[in-house]
Structure formats: C-alpha cells, structure tokens
Tab-separated table of C-alpha atoms in Angstrom:
chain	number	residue	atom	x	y	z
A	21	UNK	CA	5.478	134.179	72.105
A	22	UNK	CA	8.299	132.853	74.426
A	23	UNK	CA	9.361	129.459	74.747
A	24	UNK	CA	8.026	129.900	78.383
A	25	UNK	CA	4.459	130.552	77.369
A	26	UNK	CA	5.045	128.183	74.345
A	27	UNK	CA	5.846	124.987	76.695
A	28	UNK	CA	3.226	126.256	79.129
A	29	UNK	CA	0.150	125.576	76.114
A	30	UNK	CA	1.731	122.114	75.078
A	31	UNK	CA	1.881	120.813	78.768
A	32	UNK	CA	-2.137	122.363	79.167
A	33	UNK	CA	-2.965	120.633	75.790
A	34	UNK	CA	-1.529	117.451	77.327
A	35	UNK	CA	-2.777	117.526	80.815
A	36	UNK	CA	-5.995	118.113	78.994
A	37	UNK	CA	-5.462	115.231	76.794
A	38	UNK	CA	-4.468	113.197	79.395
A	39	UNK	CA	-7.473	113.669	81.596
A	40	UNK	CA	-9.761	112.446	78.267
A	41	UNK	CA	-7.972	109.319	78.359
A	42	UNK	CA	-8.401	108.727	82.154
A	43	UNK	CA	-11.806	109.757	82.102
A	44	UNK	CA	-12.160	107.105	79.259
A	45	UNK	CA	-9.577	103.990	80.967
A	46	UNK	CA	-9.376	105.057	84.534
A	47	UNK	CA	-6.034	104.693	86.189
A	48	UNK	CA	-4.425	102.830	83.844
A	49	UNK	CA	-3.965	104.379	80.266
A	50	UNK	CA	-3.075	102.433	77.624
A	51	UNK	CA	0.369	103.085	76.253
A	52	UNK	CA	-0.712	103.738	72.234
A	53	UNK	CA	-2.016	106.755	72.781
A	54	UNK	CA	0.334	108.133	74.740
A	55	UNK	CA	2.955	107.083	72.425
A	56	UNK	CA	1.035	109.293	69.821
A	57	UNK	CA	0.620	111.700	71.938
A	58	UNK	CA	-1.089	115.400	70.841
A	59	UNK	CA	-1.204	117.385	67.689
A	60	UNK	CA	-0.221	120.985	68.832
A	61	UNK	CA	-0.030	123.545	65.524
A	62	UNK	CA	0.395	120.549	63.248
A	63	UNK	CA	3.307	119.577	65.293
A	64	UNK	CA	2.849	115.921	66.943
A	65	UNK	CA	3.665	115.896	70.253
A	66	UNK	CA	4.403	112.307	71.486
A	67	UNK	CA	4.353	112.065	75.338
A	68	UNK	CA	6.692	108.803	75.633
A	69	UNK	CA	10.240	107.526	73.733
A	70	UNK	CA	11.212	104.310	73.931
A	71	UNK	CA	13.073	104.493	77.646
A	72	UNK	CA	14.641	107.150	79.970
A	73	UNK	CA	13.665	110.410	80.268
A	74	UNK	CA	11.847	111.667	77.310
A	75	UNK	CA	11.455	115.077	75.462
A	76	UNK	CA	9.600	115.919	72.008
A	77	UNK	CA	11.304	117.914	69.638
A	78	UNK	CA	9.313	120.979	70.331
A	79	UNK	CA	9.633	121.634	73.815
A	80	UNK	CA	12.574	122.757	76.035
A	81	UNK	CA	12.316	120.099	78.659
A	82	UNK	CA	11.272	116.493	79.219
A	83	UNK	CA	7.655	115.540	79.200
A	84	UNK	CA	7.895	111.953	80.738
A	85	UNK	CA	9.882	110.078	82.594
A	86	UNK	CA	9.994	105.986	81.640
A	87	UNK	CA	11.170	103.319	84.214
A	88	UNK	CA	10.873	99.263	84.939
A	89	UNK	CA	10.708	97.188	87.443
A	90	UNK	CA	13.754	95.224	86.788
A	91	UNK	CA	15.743	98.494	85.839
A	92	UNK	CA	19.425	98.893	86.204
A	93	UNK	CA	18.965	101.877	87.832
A	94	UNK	CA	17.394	102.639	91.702
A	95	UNK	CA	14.637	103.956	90.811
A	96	UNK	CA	11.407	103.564	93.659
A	97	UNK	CA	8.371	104.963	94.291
A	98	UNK	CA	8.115	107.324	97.611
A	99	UNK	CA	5.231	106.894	100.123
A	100	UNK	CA	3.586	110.208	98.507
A	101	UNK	CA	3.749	108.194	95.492
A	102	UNK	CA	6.024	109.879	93.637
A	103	UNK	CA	8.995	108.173	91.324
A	104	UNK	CA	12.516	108.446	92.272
A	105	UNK	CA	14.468	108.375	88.941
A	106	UNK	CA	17.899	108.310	89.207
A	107	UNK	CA	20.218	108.766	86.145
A	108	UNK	CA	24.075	107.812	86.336
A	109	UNK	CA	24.987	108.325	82.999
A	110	UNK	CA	28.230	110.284	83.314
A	111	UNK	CA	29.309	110.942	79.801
A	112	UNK	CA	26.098	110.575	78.015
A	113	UNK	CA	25.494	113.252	75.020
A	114	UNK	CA	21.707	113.668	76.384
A	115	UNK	CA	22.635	113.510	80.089
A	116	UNK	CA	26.209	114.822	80.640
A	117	UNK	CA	25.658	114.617	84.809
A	118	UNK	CA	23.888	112.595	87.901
A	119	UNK	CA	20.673	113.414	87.733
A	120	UNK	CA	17.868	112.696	90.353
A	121	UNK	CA	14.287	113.221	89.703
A	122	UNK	CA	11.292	113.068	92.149
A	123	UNK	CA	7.988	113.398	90.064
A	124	UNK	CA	4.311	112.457	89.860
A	125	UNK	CA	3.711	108.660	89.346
A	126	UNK	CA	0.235	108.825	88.376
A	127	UNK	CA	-0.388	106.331	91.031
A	128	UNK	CA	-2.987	106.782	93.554
C-alpha cells in the first residue's frame, strides 16, 4: 500500500470518527476525545497537539490545525467560514517558511 492510499484510510477512519462524536455532542465536540483521537492498526492516531498545526506520527501531513482568540498570529475566520492560519515562523525546524492556510472551521 502507498502512503497515498495509507493517509487516505486514516483521514476516512477519522472523518468517520468524527461524525460519531457530532452525532453524539452536536457542533461542539469536546476536546478529550479528540485529543485521543483513533486507533488505526494498533497505531493511535491523536487528531490534536498541544498548539499549531498538528500531525501524528503516522501520517505524511497535518491532521488539524489549532488557533486562539488572543493568538499572536492573524489568524480569522472567512465569511465561508473557513480559518485563515497564518504561520511566520521563519527558521522553525517544523516550519522552515511562511505558511498560509485556508481550511474548514467546523463552524456552521
């Protein structure tokens, strides 16, 4: 299997764990099990870090993105309801560039 079609059954497992817990709490999940996250193969798969832009160990690219409202950074929400993440981290060993991400917020 290629990391391709690995990544693509993780992110189903999740989007399929994820819609459990908001057919369980609605809109708002609570963050617990999300910090737990999925067992995939015996591999846990958490779905948030502890800030920034997060990725488990097993996959290629992030999973989540993590922002406040008092954050250093200009991050927003667009009027589609998407999140404007903006990273400006020039030397950072994770994030060696500017980086500007437009994703779903979950928000409705």
């Amino acid at each position: 299997m290629n990391s391709s079609d690995y990544d693509h059954l993780v992110r189903t497992q999740v989007f399929d764990f994820l819609g459990e817990l908001a057919d369980r709490y609605g809109d708002v999940l609570p963050l617990d099990p999300l910090k737990q996250g999925i067992n995939f193969h015996g591999h846990r798969v958490p779905l948030l870090g502890p800030q920034g832009i997060f990725k488990p160990k097993i996959l290629d690219l992030p999973i989540s993105i993590t922002t406040a409202p008092n954050s250093p950074y200009d991050d927003s929400f667009t009027e589609d309801n998407l999140v404007r993440y903006r990273l400006r981290i020039p030397r950072h060993r994770d994030h060696p560039f500017r980086l500007n991400v437009t994703a779903c917020s979950g928000r409705s």
